[in-house]
mmCIF file with all atom_site columns, C-alpha atoms and ligand atoms in Angstrom:
data_model
loop_
_atom_site.group_PDB
_atom_site.id
_atom_site.type_symbol
_atom_site.label_atom_id
_atom_site.label_alt_id
_atom_site.label_comp_id
_atom_site.label_asym_id
_atom_site.label_entity_id
_atom_site.label_seq_id
_atom_site.pdbx_PDB_ins_code
_atom_site.Cartn_x
_atom_site.Cartn_y
_atom_site.Cartn_z
_atom_site.occupancy
_atom_site.B_iso_or_equiv
_atom_site.pdbx_formal_charge
_atom_site.auth_seq_id
_atom_site.auth_comp_id
_atom_site.auth_asym_id
_atom_site.auth_atom_id
_atom_site.pdbx_PDB_model_num
ATOM   1   C  CA  . MET A 1 1   ? -0.825  -25.254 -10.699 1.00 35.00 ? 1   MET A CA  1
ATOM   2   C  CA  . SER A 1 2   ? -3.485  -22.619 -10.919 1.00 41.00 ? 2   SER A CA  1
ATOM   3   C  CA  . ARG A 1 3   ? -2.581  -19.190 -9.718  1.00 50.00 ? 3   ARG A CA  1
ATOM   4   C  CA  . ILE A 1 4   ? -4.649  -17.762 -6.920  1.00 60.00 ? 4   ILE A CA  1
ATOM   5   C  CA  . ARG A 1 5   ? -4.769  -14.213 -8.114  1.00 70.00 ? 5   ARG A CA  1
ATOM   6   C  CA  . SER A 1 6   ? -5.435  -13.847 -11.773 1.00 77.00 ? 6   SER A CA  1
ATOM   7   C  CA  . ARG A 1 7   ? -3.865  -10.670 -13.009 1.00 83.00 ? 7   ARG A CA  1
ATOM   8   C  CA  . ASP A 1 8   ? -5.356  -7.638  -14.610 1.00 86.00 ? 8   ASP A CA  1
ATOM   9   C  CA  . THR A 1 9   ? -8.973  -8.622  -14.081 1.00 91.00 ? 9   THR A CA  1
ATOM   10  C  CA  . ARG A 1 10  ? -11.809 -6.381  -15.160 1.00 94.00 ? 10  ARG A CA  1
ATOM   11  C  CA  . PRO A 1 11  ? -12.454 -5.040  -11.607 1.00 96.00 ? 11  PRO A CA  1
ATOM   12  C  CA  . GLU A 1 12  ? -8.738  -4.264  -11.216 1.00 97.00 ? 12  GLU A CA  1
ATOM   13  C  CA  . ARG A 1 13  ? -8.685  -2.296  -14.434 1.00 97.00 ? 13  ARG A CA  1
ATOM   14  C  CA  . ALA A 1 14  ? -11.857 -0.424  -13.464 1.00 97.00 ? 14  ALA A CA  1
ATOM   15  C  CA  . LEU A 1 15  ? -10.423 0.500   -10.065 1.00 98.00 ? 15  LEU A CA  1
ATOM   16  C  CA  . GLY A 1 16  ? -7.095  1.508   -11.609 1.00 98.00 ? 16  GLY A CA  1
ATOM   17  C  CA  . ARG A 1 17  ? -8.782  3.860   -14.051 1.00 97.00 ? 17  ARG A CA  1
ATOM   18  C  CA  . GLN A 1 18  ? -10.672 5.629   -11.278 1.00 98.00 ? 18  GLN A CA  1
ATOM   19  C  CA  . ILE A 1 19  ? -7.635  5.894   -8.993  1.00 97.00 ? 19  ILE A CA  1
ATOM   20  C  CA  . TRP A 1 20  ? -5.737  7.412   -11.899 1.00 97.00 ? 20  TRP A CA  1
ATOM   21  C  CA  . ARG A 1 21  ? -8.565  9.864   -12.545 1.00 97.00 ? 21  ARG A CA  1
ATOM   22  C  CA  . LEU A 1 22  ? -8.332  10.981  -8.915  1.00 96.00 ? 22  LEU A CA  1
ATOM   23  C  CA  . GLY A 1 23  ? -4.621  11.595  -9.260  1.00 94.00 ? 23  GLY A CA  1
ATOM   24  C  CA  . GLY A 1 24  ? -3.356  8.411   -7.603  1.00 94.00 ? 24  GLY A CA  1
ATOM   25  C  CA  . ARG A 1 25  ? -0.171  7.119   -9.190  1.00 94.00 ? 25  ARG A CA  1
ATOM   26  C  CA  . TYR A 1 26  ? 0.538   3.473   -8.576  1.00 96.00 ? 26  TYR A CA  1
ATOM   27  C  CA  . ARG A 1 27  ? 2.529   0.575   -9.838  1.00 97.00 ? 27  ARG A CA  1
ATOM   28  C  CA  . ARG A 1 28  ? 0.882   -2.718  -10.684 1.00 97.00 ? 28  ARG A CA  1
ATOM   29  C  CA  . TYR A 1 29  ? 2.287   -5.887  -9.098  1.00 95.00 ? 29  TYR A CA  1
ATOM   30  C  CA  . ALA A 1 30  ? 5.435   -4.144  -7.876  1.00 95.00 ? 30  ALA A CA  1
ATOM   31  C  CA  . ALA A 1 31  ? 7.585   -6.052  -5.431  1.00 93.00 ? 31  ALA A CA  1
ATOM   32  C  CA  . THR A 1 32  ? 7.052   -5.356  -1.727  1.00 92.00 ? 32  THR A CA  1
ATOM   33  C  CA  . PRO A 1 33  ? 8.609   -7.100  1.271   1.00 88.00 ? 33  PRO A CA  1
ATOM   34  C  CA  . VAL A 1 34  ? 5.680   -9.519  1.017   1.00 90.00 ? 34  VAL A CA  1
ATOM   35  C  CA  . GLY A 1 35  ? 4.631   -10.348 -2.512  1.00 92.00 ? 35  GLY A CA  1
ATOM   36  C  CA  . ARG A 1 36  ? 3.266   -8.262  -5.341  1.00 95.00 ? 36  ARG A CA  1
ATOM   37  C  CA  . PRO A 1 37  ? -0.012  -6.510  -4.545  1.00 96.00 ? 37  PRO A CA  1
ATOM   38  C  CA  . ASP A 1 38  ? -2.369  -5.451  -7.321  1.00 97.00 ? 38  ASP A CA  1
ATOM   39  C  CA  . PHE A 1 39  ? -1.622  -1.771  -6.714  1.00 97.00 ? 39  PHE A CA  1
ATOM   40  C  CA  . VAL A 1 40  ? 1.472   -0.487  -4.980  1.00 97.00 ? 40  VAL A CA  1
ATOM   41  C  CA  . PHE A 1 41  ? 1.974   3.062   -3.700  1.00 95.00 ? 41  PHE A CA  1
ATOM   42  C  CA  . ARG A 1 42  ? 5.547   2.794   -2.636  1.00 91.00 ? 42  ARG A CA  1
ATOM   43  C  CA  . SER A 1 43  ? 6.270   6.144   -1.037  1.00 87.00 ? 43  SER A CA  1
ATOM   44  C  CA  . ALA A 1 44  ? 3.076   6.032   1.013   1.00 89.00 ? 44  ALA A CA  1
ATOM   45  C  CA  . ARG A 1 45  ? 3.660   2.320   1.606   1.00 91.00 ? 45  ARG A CA  1
ATOM   46  C  CA  . VAL A 1 46  ? 0.093   1.421   0.765   1.00 94.00 ? 46  VAL A CA  1
ATOM   47  C  CA  . ALA A 1 47  ? -0.734  -1.931  -0.823  1.00 96.00 ? 47  ALA A CA  1
ATOM   48  C  CA  . VAL A 1 48  ? -4.112  -2.503  -2.438  1.00 97.00 ? 48  VAL A CA  1
ATOM   49  C  CA  . PHE A 1 49  ? -5.572  -5.868  -3.281  1.00 97.00 ? 49  PHE A CA  1
ATOM   50  C  CA  . VAL A 1 50  ? -8.729  -6.362  -5.274  1.00 97.00 ? 50  VAL A CA  1
ATOM   51  C  CA  . ASP A 1 51  ? -10.223 -9.547  -3.865  1.00 95.00 ? 51  ASP A CA  1
ATOM   52  C  CA  . GLY A 1 52  ? -12.513 -11.603 -6.048  1.00 94.00 ? 52  GLY A CA  1
ATOM   53  C  CA  . CYS A 1 53  ? -15.693 -12.568 -4.188  1.00 93.00 ? 53  CYS A CA  1
ATOM   54  C  CA  . GLN A 1 54  ? -15.448 -16.261 -4.967  1.00 92.00 ? 54  GLN A CA  1
ATOM   55  C  CA  . TRP A 1 55  ? -11.720 -16.895 -4.485  1.00 91.00 ? 55  TRP A CA  1
ATOM   56  C  CA  . HIS A 1 56  ? -11.363 -14.832 -1.351  1.00 93.00 ? 56  HIS A CA  1
ATOM   57  C  CA  . GLY A 1 57  ? -14.504 -15.868 0.520   1.00 93.00 ? 57  GLY A CA  1
ATOM   58  C  CA  . CYS A 1 58  ? -16.808 -12.857 0.310   1.00 93.00 ? 58  CYS A CA  1
ATOM   59  C  CA  . PRO A 1 59  ? -19.481 -13.306 3.010   1.00 92.00 ? 59  PRO A CA  1
ATOM   60  C  CA  . ASP A 1 60  ? -22.141 -11.982 0.617   1.00 92.00 ? 60  ASP A CA  1
ATOM   61  C  CA  . HIS A 1 61  ? -21.190 -13.728 -2.606  1.00 93.00 ? 61  HIS A CA  1
ATOM   62  C  CA  . TYR A 1 62  ? -19.175 -16.855 -2.002  1.00 92.00 ? 62  TYR A CA  1
ATOM   63  C  CA  . VAL A 1 63  ? -21.009 -19.822 -3.522  1.00 90.00 ? 63  VAL A CA  1
ATOM   64  C  CA  . ARG A 1 64  ? -20.037 -23.327 -2.520  1.00 87.00 ? 64  ARG A CA  1
ATOM   65  C  CA  . PRO A 1 65  ? -19.295 -25.328 -5.668  1.00 88.00 ? 65  PRO A CA  1
ATOM   66  C  CA  . ARG A 1 66  ? -21.505 -28.424 -6.031  1.00 88.00 ? 66  ARG A CA  1
ATOM   67  C  CA  . THR A 1 67  ? -18.685 -30.720 -7.017  1.00 90.00 ? 67  THR A CA  1
ATOM   68  C  CA  . ARG A 1 68  ? -15.290 -31.586 -5.563  1.00 91.00 ? 68  ARG A CA  1
ATOM   69  C  CA  . ASP A 1 69  ? -16.274 -30.331 -2.125  1.00 87.00 ? 69  ASP A CA  1
ATOM   70  C  CA  . GLU A 1 70  ? -13.046 -31.300 -0.502  1.00 89.00 ? 70  GLU A CA  1
ATOM   71  C  CA  . PHE A 1 71  ? -10.826 -29.728 -3.132  1.00 91.00 ? 71  PHE A CA  1
ATOM   72  C  CA  . TRP A 1 72  ? -12.644 -26.399 -3.230  1.00 90.00 ? 72  TRP A CA  1
ATOM   73  C  CA  . GLY A 1 73  ? -13.122 -26.295 0.529   1.00 90.00 ? 73  GLY A CA  1
ATOM   74  C  CA  . LYS A 1 74  ? -9.414  -26.698 1.046   1.00 93.00 ? 74  LYS A CA  1
ATOM   75  C  CA  . LYS A 1 75  ? -8.634  -24.139 -1.610  1.00 92.00 ? 75  LYS A CA  1
ATOM   76  C  CA  . LEU A 1 76  ? -10.895 -21.568 0.010   1.00 93.00 ? 76  LEU A CA  1
ATOM   77  C  CA  . SER A 1 77  ? -9.397  -21.957 3.472   1.00 92.00 ? 77  SER A CA  1
ATOM   78  C  CA  . GLU A 1 78  ? -5.881  -21.796 2.005   1.00 94.00 ? 78  GLU A CA  1
ATOM   79  C  CA  . ASN A 1 79  ? -6.670  -18.598 0.138   1.00 93.00 ? 79  ASN A CA  1
ATOM   80  C  CA  . VAL A 1 80  ? -8.131  -16.917 3.194   1.00 92.00 ? 80  VAL A CA  1
ATOM   81  C  CA  . ALA A 1 81  ? -5.174  -18.009 5.324   1.00 92.00 ? 81  ALA A CA  1
ATOM   82  C  CA  . ARG A 1 82  ? -2.790  -16.600 2.721   1.00 94.00 ? 82  ARG A CA  1
ATOM   83  C  CA  . ASP A 1 83  ? -4.660  -13.285 2.600   1.00 94.00 ? 83  ASP A CA  1
ATOM   84  C  CA  . ALA A 1 84  ? -4.505  -13.034 6.396   1.00 93.00 ? 84  ALA A CA  1
ATOM   85  C  CA  . ARG A 1 85  ? -0.803  -13.875 6.488   1.00 94.00 ? 85  ARG A CA  1
ATOM   86  C  CA  . GLN A 1 86  ? 0.111   -11.448 3.729   1.00 94.00 ? 86  GLN A CA  1
ATOM   87  C  CA  . THR A 1 87  ? -1.869  -8.636  5.342   1.00 94.00 ? 87  THR A CA  1
ATOM   88  C  CA  . GLU A 1 88  ? -0.312  -9.242  8.728   1.00 92.00 ? 88  GLU A CA  1
ATOM   89  C  CA  . GLN A 1 89  ? 3.238   -9.424  7.382   1.00 94.00 ? 89  GLN A CA  1
ATOM   90  C  CA  . LEU A 1 90  ? 2.915   -6.253  5.339   1.00 93.00 ? 90  LEU A CA  1
ATOM   91  C  CA  . GLU A 1 91  ? 1.404   -4.374  8.276   1.00 90.00 ? 91  GLU A CA  1
ATOM   92  C  CA  . ALA A 1 92  ? 4.189   -5.612  10.524  1.00 89.00 ? 92  ALA A CA  1
ATOM   93  C  CA  . ARG A 1 93  ? 6.600   -3.908  8.119   1.00 89.00 ? 93  ARG A CA  1
ATOM   94  C  CA  . GLY A 1 94  ? 4.768   -0.604  8.320   1.00 87.00 ? 94  GLY A CA  1
ATOM   95  C  CA  . TRP A 1 95  ? 2.575   -0.952  5.237   1.00 91.00 ? 95  TRP A CA  1
ATOM   96  C  CA  . VAL A 1 96  ? -1.080  -0.048  5.078   1.00 93.00 ? 96  VAL A CA  1
ATOM   97  C  CA  . VAL A 1 97  ? -3.052  -2.813  3.418   1.00 95.00 ? 97  VAL A CA  1
ATOM   98  C  CA  . LEU A 1 98  ? -6.370  -2.142  1.729   1.00 96.00 ? 98  LEU A CA  1
ATOM   99  C  CA  . ARG A 1 99  ? -8.433  -5.052  0.523   1.00 96.00 ? 99  ARG A CA  1
ATOM   100 C  CA  . VAL A 1 100 ? -11.135 -4.002  -1.876  1.00 96.00 ? 100 VAL A CA  1
ATOM   101 C  CA  . TRP A 1 101 ? -13.949 -6.379  -2.742  1.00 96.00 ? 101 TRP A CA  1
ATOM   102 C  CA  . GLU A 1 102 ? -14.637 -7.080  -6.361  1.00 96.00 ? 102 GLU A CA  1
ATOM   103 C  CA  . HIS A 1 103 ? -18.324 -6.376  -5.654  1.00 96.00 ? 103 HIS A CA  1
ATOM   104 C  CA  . ASP A 1 104 ? -17.529 -2.883  -4.358  1.00 97.00 ? 104 ASP A CA  1
ATOM   105 C  CA  . VAL A 1 105 ? -15.661 -2.076  -7.552  1.00 97.00 ? 105 VAL A CA  1
ATOM   106 C  CA  . ARG A 1 106 ? -18.497 -3.437  -9.694  1.00 97.00 ? 106 ARG A CA  1
ATOM   107 C  CA  . ARG A 1 107 ? -21.041 -1.411  -7.746  1.00 97.00 ? 107 ARG A CA  1
ATOM   108 C  CA  . ASP A 1 108 ? -19.133 1.889   -7.697  1.00 98.00 ? 108 ASP A CA  1
ATOM   109 C  CA  . ALA A 1 109 ? -15.536 1.922   -8.855  1.00 98.00 ? 109 ALA A CA  1
ATOM   110 C  CA  . LEU A 1 110 ? -15.158 5.642   -8.217  1.00 98.00 ? 110 LEU A CA  1
ATOM   111 C  CA  . ALA A 1 111 ? -16.226 5.330   -4.573  1.00 97.00 ? 111 ALA A CA  1
ATOM   112 C  CA  . ALA A 1 112 ? -13.794 2.436   -4.092  1.00 97.00 ? 112 ALA A CA  1
ATOM   113 C  CA  . ALA A 1 113 ? -11.028 4.507   -5.677  1.00 98.00 ? 113 ALA A CA  1
ATOM   114 C  CA  . ARG A 1 114 ? -11.791 7.402   -3.348  1.00 97.00 ? 114 ARG A CA  1
ATOM   115 C  CA  . ARG A 1 115 ? -11.205 5.185   -0.322  1.00 95.00 ? 115 ARG A CA  1
ATOM   116 C  CA  . VAL A 1 116 ? -7.830  4.186   -1.733  1.00 96.00 ? 116 VAL A CA  1
ATOM   117 C  CA  . VAL A 1 117 ? -6.766  7.749   -2.507  1.00 95.00 ? 117 VAL A CA  1
ATOM   118 C  CA  . GLU A 1 118 ? -7.871  8.945   0.944   1.00 92.00 ? 118 GLU A CA  1
ATOM   119 C  CA  . ALA A 1 119 ? -5.770  6.260   2.607   1.00 90.00 ? 119 ALA A CA  1
ATOM   120 C  CA  . ILE A 1 120 ? -2.734  7.368   0.615   1.00 90.00 ? 120 ILE A CA  1
ATOM   121 C  CA  . LYS A 1 121 ? -3.208  11.015  1.536   1.00 87.00 ? 121 LYS A CA  1
ATOM   122 C  CA  . LYS A 1 122 ? -3.467  10.039  5.173   1.00 84.00 ? 122 LYS A CA  1
ATOM   123 C  CA  . GLU A 1 123 ? -0.198  8.122   5.006   1.00 77.00 ? 123 GLU A CA  1
ATOM   124 C  CA  . ARG A 1 124 ? 1.565   10.986  3.272   1.00 73.00 ? 124 ARG A CA  1
ATOM   125 C  CA  . ARG A 1 125 ? 0.448   13.385  6.001   1.00 66.00 ? 125 ARG A CA  1
ATOM   126 C  CA  . GLY A 1 126 ? 2.138   11.509  8.765   1.00 60.00 ? 126 GLY A CA  1
ATOM   127 C  CA  . GLY A 1 127 ? 2.389   7.778   8.888   1.00 57.00 ? 127 GLY A CA  1
ATOM   128 C  CA  . GLY A 1 128 ? 5.455   6.564   7.133   1.00 60.00 ? 128 GLY A CA  1
ATOM   129 C  CA  . VAL A 1 129 ? 7.670   9.639   7.278   1.00 64.00 ? 129 VAL A CA  1
ATOM   130 C  CA  . GLU A 1 130 ? 11.180  9.008   8.525   1.00 67.00 ? 130 GLU A CA  1
ATOM   131 C  CA  . TRP A 1 131 ? 13.391  12.069  8.635   1.00 73.00 ? 131 TRP A CA  1
ATOM   132 C  CA  . ARG A 1 132 ? 17.172  11.820  8.381   1.00 84.00 ? 132 ARG A CA  1
ATOM   133 C  CA  . VAL A 1 133 ? 19.743  14.606  8.465   1.00 89.00 ? 133 VAL A CA  1
ATOM   134 C  CA  . TYR A 1 134 ? 21.769  14.403  5.281   1.00 85.00 ? 134 TYR A CA  1
ATOM   135 C  CA  . ARG A 1 135 ? 23.697  17.691  5.355   1.00 85.00 ? 135 ARG A CA  1
ATOM   136 C  CA  . VAL A 1 136 ? 24.587  20.424  7.802   1.00 88.00 ? 136 VAL A CA  1
ATOM   137 C  CA  . ASP A 1 137 ? 25.934  23.840  6.832   1.00 87.00 ? 137 ASP A CA  1
ATOM   138 C  CA  . VAL A 1 138 ? 27.517  26.025  9.481   1.00 90.00 ? 138 VAL A CA  1
ATOM   139 C  CA  . LEU A 1 139 ? 25.971  29.489  9.444   1.00 91.00 ? 139 LEU A CA  1
ATOM   140 C  CA  . ASP A 1 140 ? 27.860  31.048  12.319  1.00 92.00 ? 140 ASP A CA  1
ATOM   141 C  CA  . ARG A 1 141 ? 30.669  29.171  13.939  1.00 92.00 ? 141 ARG A CA  1
ATOM   142 C  CA  . ALA A 1 142 ? 30.960  31.588  16.880  1.00 93.00 ? 142 ALA A CA  1
ATOM   143 C  CA  . ILE A 1 143 ? 27.492  30.779  18.121  1.00 92.00 ? 143 ILE A CA  1
ATOM   144 C  CA  . ASP A 1 144 ? 27.239  27.298  16.578  1.00 90.00 ? 144 ASP A CA  1
ATOM   145 C  CA  . LEU A 1 145 ? 24.333  28.199  14.376  1.00 91.00 ? 145 LEU A CA  1
ATOM   146 C  CA  . GLU A 1 146 ? 23.661  25.694  11.637  1.00 90.00 ? 146 GLU A CA  1
ATOM   147 C  CA  . HIS A 1 147 ? 21.400  24.956  8.727   1.00 86.00 ? 147 HIS A CA  1
ATOM   148 C  CA  . ARG A 1 148 ? 20.301  21.346  8.685   1.00 89.00 ? 148 ARG A CA  1
ATOM   149 C  CA  . PHE A 1 149 ? 18.837  19.573  5.699   1.00 83.00 ? 149 PHE A CA  1
ATOM   150 C  CA  . GLU A 1 150 ? 16.678  16.523  6.163   1.00 83.00 ? 150 GLU A CA  1
ATOM   151 C  CA  . VAL A 1 151 ? 15.159  13.989  3.838   1.00 79.00 ? 151 VAL A CA  1
ATOM   152 C  CA  . ASP A 1 152 ? 12.408  11.434  4.251   1.00 76.00 ? 152 ASP A CA  1
ATOM   153 C  CA  . LEU A 1 153 ? 13.900  7.984   3.871   1.00 73.00 ? 153 LEU A CA  1
ATOM   154 C  CA  . ARG A 1 154 ? 10.568  6.730   2.577   1.00 66.00 ? 154 ARG A CA  1
ATOM   155 C  CA  . ASP A 1 155 ? 10.267  9.381   -0.099  1.00 68.00 ? 155 ASP A CA  1
ATOM   156 C  CA  . VAL A 1 156 ? 13.475  11.168  -1.010  1.00 73.00 ? 156 VAL A CA  1
ATOM   157 C  CA  . SER A 1 157 ? 11.568  13.805  -2.969  1.00 71.00 ? 157 SER A CA  1
ATOM   158 C  CA  . ARG A 1 158 ? 10.319  15.085  0.401   1.00 74.00 ? 158 ARG A CA  1
ATOM   159 C  CA  . THR A 1 159 ? 12.794  17.310  2.210   1.00 79.00 ? 159 THR A CA  1
ATOM   160 C  CA  . ARG A 1 160 ? 12.753  19.908  4.935   1.00 82.00 ? 160 ARG A CA  1
ATOM   161 C  CA  . ASP A 1 161 ? 15.353  22.178  6.459   1.00 82.00 ? 161 ASP A CA  1
ATOM   162 C  CA  . VAL A 1 162 ? 15.750  23.874  9.779   1.00 82.00 ? 162 VAL A CA  1
ATOM   163 C  CA  . ILE A 1 163 ? 18.029  26.501  11.265  1.00 86.00 ? 163 ILE A CA  1
ATOM   164 C  CA  . ARG A 1 164 ? 19.086  25.849  14.816  1.00 87.00 ? 164 ARG A CA  1
ATOM   165 C  CA  . HIS A 1 165 ? 21.972  25.859  17.222  1.00 88.00 ? 165 HIS A CA  1
ATOM   166 C  CA  . ARG A 1 166 ? 24.219  22.895  17.419  1.00 88.00 ? 166 ARG A CA  1
ATOM   167 C  CA  . THR A 1 167 ? 23.429  20.812  20.424  1.00 84.00 ? 167 THR A CA  1
ATOM   168 C  CA  . THR A 1 168 ? 24.986  17.723  21.889  1.00 83.00 ? 168 THR A CA  1
ATOM   169 C  CA  . SER A 1 169 ? 22.140  17.006  24.247  1.00 78.00 ? 169 SER A CA  1
ATOM   170 C  CA  . LYS A 1 170 ? 20.620  13.565  23.912  1.00 71.00 ? 170 LYS A CA  1
ATOM   171 C  CA  . GLN A 1 171 ? 16.944  13.154  24.476  1.00 56.00 ? 171 GLN A CA  1
HETATM 172 ZN ZN1 . LIG B 2 .   ? -18.778 -9.968  -2.759  1.00 83.20 ? 201 LIG B ZN1 1
#
């Protein structure tokens, strides 16, 4: 059986180099809840796929093969359906999915990389943050003043702390 996504293609390597240059740190083909995207930014929960123009049905560059119409036609519609499904399922789990065309990387890999890095910054600013209290120190028992420490479940290197009065009110 032929694999749909061939790994480590020339456009993927070109994009990876430029992302790296811009300070983006990724993992290649790392496991996510839905498959192994070409580039994975786990803490930002961004998945990047580099889609080949022929295999993934680029409107500008897809060329219908002259032979084995039925076989290739079926293959194309299966690939596109799989891309749609994978995108939808990742997004349903809170991931941001970027699909980069092979032709965009060939034209200007740096510009394509910039779009990726911008998307990651945006996610880090807000998006996927999920704060959890992991420790509370009592500062003054008489007035119930406490120091609370919180951590982002999505990126445990990100923490914040706040000083406030203990409260039992539920919002
Ligand atoms: Zn194309």
